[in-house]
JSON list of C-alpha atoms in Angstrom, two decimals:
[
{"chain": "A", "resi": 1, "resn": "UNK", "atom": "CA", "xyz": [1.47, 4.94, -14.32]},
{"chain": "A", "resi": 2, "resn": "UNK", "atom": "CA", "xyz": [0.34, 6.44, -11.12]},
{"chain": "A", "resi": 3, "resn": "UNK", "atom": "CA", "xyz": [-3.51, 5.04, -9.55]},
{"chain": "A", "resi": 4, "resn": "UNK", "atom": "CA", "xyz": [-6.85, 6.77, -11.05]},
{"chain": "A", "resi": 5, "resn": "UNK", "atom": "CA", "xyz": [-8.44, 9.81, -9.23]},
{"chain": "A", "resi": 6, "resn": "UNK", "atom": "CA", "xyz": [-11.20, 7.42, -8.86]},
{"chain": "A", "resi": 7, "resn": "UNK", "atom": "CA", "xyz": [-9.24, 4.42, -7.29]},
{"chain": "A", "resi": 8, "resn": "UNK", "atom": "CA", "xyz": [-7.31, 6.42, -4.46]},
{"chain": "A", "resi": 9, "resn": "UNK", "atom": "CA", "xyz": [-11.17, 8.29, -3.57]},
{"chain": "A", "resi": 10, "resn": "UNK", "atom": "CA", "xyz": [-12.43, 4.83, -3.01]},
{"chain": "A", "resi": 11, "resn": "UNK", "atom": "CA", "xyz": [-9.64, 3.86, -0.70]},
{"chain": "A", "resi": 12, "resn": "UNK", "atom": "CA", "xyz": [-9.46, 6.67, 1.09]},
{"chain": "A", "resi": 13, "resn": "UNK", "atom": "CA", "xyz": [-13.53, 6.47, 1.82]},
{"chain": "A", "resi": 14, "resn": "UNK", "atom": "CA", "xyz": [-13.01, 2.98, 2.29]},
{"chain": "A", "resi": 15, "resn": "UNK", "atom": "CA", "xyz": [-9.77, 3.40, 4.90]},
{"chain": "A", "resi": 16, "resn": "UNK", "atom": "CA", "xyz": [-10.13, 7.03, 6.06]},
{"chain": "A", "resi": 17, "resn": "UNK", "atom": "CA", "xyz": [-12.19, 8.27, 8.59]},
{"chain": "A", "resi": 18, "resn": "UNK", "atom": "CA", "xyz": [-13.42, 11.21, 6.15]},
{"chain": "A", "resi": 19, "resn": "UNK", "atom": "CA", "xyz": [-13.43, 11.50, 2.65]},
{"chain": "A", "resi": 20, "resn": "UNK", "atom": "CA", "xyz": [-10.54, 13.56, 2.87]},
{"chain": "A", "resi": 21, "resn": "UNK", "atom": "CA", "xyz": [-8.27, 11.60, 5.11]},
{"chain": "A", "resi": 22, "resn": "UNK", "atom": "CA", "xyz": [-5.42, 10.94, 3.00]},
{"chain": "A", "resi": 23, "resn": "UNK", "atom": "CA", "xyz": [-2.95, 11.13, 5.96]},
{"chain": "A", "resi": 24, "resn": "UNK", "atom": "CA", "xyz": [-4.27, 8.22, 7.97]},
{"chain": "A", "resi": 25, "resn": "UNK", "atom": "CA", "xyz": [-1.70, 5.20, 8.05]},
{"chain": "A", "resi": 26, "resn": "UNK", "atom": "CA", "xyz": [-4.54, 2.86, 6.40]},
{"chain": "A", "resi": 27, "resn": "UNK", "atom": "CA", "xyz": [-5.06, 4.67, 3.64]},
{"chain": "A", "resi": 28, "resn": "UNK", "atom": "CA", "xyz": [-1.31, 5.30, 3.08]},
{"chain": "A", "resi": 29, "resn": "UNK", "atom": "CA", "xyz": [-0.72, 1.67, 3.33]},
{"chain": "A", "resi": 30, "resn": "UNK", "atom": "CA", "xyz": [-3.91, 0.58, 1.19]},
{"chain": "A", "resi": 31, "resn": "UNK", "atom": "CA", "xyz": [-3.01, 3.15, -1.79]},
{"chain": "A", "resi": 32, "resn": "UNK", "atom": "CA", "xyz": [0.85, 1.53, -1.74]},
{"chain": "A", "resi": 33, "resn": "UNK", "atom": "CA", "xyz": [-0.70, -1.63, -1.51]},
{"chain": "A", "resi": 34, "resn": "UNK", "atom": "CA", "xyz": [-2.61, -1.02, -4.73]},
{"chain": "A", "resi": 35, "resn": "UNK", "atom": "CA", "xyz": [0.44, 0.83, -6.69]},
{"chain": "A", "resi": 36, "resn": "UNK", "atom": "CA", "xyz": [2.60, -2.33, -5.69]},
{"chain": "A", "resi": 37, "resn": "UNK", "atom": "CA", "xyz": [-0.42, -4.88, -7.39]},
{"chain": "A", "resi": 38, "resn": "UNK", "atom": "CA", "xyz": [0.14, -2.18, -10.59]},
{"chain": "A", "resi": 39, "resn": "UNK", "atom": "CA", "xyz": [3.84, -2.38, -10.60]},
{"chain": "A", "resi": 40, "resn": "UNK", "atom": "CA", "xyz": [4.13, -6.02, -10.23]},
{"chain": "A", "resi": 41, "resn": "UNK", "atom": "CA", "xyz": [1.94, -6.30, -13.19]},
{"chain": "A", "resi": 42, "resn": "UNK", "atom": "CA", "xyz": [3.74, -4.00, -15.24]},
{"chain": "A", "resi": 43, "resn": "UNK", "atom": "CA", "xyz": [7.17, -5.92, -14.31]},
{"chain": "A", "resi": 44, "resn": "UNK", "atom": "CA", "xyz": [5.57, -9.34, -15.41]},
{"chain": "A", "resi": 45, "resn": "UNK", "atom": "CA", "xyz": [4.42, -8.16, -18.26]},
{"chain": "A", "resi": 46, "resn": "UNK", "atom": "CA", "xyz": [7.77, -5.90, -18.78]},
{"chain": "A", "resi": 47, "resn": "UNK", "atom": "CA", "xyz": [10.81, -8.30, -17.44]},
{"chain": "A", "resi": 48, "resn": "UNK", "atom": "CA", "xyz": [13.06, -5.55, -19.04]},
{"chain": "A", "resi": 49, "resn": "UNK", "atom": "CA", "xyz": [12.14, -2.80, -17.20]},
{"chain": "A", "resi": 50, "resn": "UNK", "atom": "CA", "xyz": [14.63, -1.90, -15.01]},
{"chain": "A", "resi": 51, "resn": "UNK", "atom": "CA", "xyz": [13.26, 1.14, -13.64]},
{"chain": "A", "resi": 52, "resn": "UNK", "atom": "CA", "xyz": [9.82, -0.45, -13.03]},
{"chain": "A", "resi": 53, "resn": "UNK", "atom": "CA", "xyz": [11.91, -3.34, -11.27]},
{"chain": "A", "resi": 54, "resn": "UNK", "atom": "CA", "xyz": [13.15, -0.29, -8.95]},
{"chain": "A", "resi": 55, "resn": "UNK", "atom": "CA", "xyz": [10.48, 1.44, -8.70]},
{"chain": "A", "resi": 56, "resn": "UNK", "atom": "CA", "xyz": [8.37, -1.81, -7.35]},
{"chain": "A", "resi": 57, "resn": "UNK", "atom": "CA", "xyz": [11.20, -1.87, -4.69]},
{"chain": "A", "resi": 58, "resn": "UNK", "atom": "CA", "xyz": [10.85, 1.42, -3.51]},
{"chain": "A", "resi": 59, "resn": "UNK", "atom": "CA", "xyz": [7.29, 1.44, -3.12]},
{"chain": "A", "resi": 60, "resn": "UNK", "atom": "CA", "xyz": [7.47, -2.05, -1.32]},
{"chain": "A", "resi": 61, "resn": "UNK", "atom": "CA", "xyz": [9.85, -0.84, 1.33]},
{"chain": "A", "resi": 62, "resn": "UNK", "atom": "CA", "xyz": [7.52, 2.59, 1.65]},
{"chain": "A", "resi": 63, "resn": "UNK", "atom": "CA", "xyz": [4.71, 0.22, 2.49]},
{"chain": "A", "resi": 64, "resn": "UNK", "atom": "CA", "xyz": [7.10, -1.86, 4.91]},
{"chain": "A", "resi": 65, "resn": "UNK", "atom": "CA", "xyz": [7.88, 1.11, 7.32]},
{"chain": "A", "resi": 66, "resn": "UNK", "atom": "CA", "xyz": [4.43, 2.33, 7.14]},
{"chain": "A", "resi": 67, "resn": "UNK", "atom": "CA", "xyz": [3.71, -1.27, 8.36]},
{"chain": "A", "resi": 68, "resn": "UNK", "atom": "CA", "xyz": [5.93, -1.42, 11.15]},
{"chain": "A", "resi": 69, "resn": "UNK", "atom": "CA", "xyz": [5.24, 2.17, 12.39]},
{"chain": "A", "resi": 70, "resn": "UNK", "atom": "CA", "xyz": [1.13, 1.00, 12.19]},
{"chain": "A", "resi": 71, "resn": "UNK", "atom": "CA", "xyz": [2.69, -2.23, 13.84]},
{"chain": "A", "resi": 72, "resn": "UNK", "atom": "CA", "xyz": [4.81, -0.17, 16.59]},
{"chain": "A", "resi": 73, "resn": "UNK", "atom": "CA", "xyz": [1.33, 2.19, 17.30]},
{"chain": "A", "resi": 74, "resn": "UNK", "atom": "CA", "xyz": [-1.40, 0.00, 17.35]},
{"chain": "A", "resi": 75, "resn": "UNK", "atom": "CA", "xyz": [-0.81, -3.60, 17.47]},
{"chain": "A", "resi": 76, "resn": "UNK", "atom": "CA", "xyz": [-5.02, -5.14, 17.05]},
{"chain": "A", "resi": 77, "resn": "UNK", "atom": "CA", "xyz": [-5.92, -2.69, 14.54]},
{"chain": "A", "resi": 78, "resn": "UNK", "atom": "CA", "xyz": [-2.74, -3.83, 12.36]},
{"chain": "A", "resi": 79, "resn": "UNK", "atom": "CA", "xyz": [-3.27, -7.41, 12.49]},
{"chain": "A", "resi": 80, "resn": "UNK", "atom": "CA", "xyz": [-7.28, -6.55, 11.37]},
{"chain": "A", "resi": 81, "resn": "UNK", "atom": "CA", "xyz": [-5.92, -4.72, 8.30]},
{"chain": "A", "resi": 82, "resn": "UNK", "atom": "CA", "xyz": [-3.54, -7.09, 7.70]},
{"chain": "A", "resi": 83, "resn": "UNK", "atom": "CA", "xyz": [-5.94, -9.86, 7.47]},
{"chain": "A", "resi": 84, "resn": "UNK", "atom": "CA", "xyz": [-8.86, -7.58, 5.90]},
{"chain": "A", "resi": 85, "resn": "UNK", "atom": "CA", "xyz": [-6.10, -6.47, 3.06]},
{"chain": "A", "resi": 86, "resn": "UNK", "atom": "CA", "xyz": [-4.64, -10.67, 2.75]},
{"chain": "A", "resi": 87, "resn": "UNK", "atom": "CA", "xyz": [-0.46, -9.09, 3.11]},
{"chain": "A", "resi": 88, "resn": "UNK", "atom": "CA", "xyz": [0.64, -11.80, 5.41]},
{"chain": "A", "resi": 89, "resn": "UNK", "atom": "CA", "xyz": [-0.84, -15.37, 5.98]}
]
């Protein structure tokens, strides 16, 4: 189940720089963020599901490039968003 019209307009005001700033790395990373909390909890509540399991997977290592390129480009602003979105401790 993909995220609600509603959800992913939040994000992107709350990421983007304009309401319709879907391309920005934030956002990117801050919708996959929120499609990887929906996934896990459809594989805990679905052990079974092996196509959720990959899916899950997919999505995580989407997120992980987008978080190395963000990394490679702009090293302060990706350790703010890391802390303001709680990824890594």
């Amino acid at each position: 189940m993909a995220l609600s019209k509603e959800t992913t307009a939040a994000t992107v005001k709350q990421y983007g720089a304009k309401d319709t700033d879907t391309g920005n790395v934030k956002v990117q990373i801050a919708l996959l963020t929120q499609r990887v909390a929906q996934l896990t909890a459809h594989t805990k509540e679905f052990p079974k599901d092996a196509c959720g399991k990959r899916a899950l997977l997919k999505v995580v290592g989407q997120r992980r490039k987008m978080l190395r390129y963000f990394e490679r480009t702009d090293l302060e602003g990706y350790r703010a968003f890391i802390k303001e979105l709680g990824l890594r401790k």
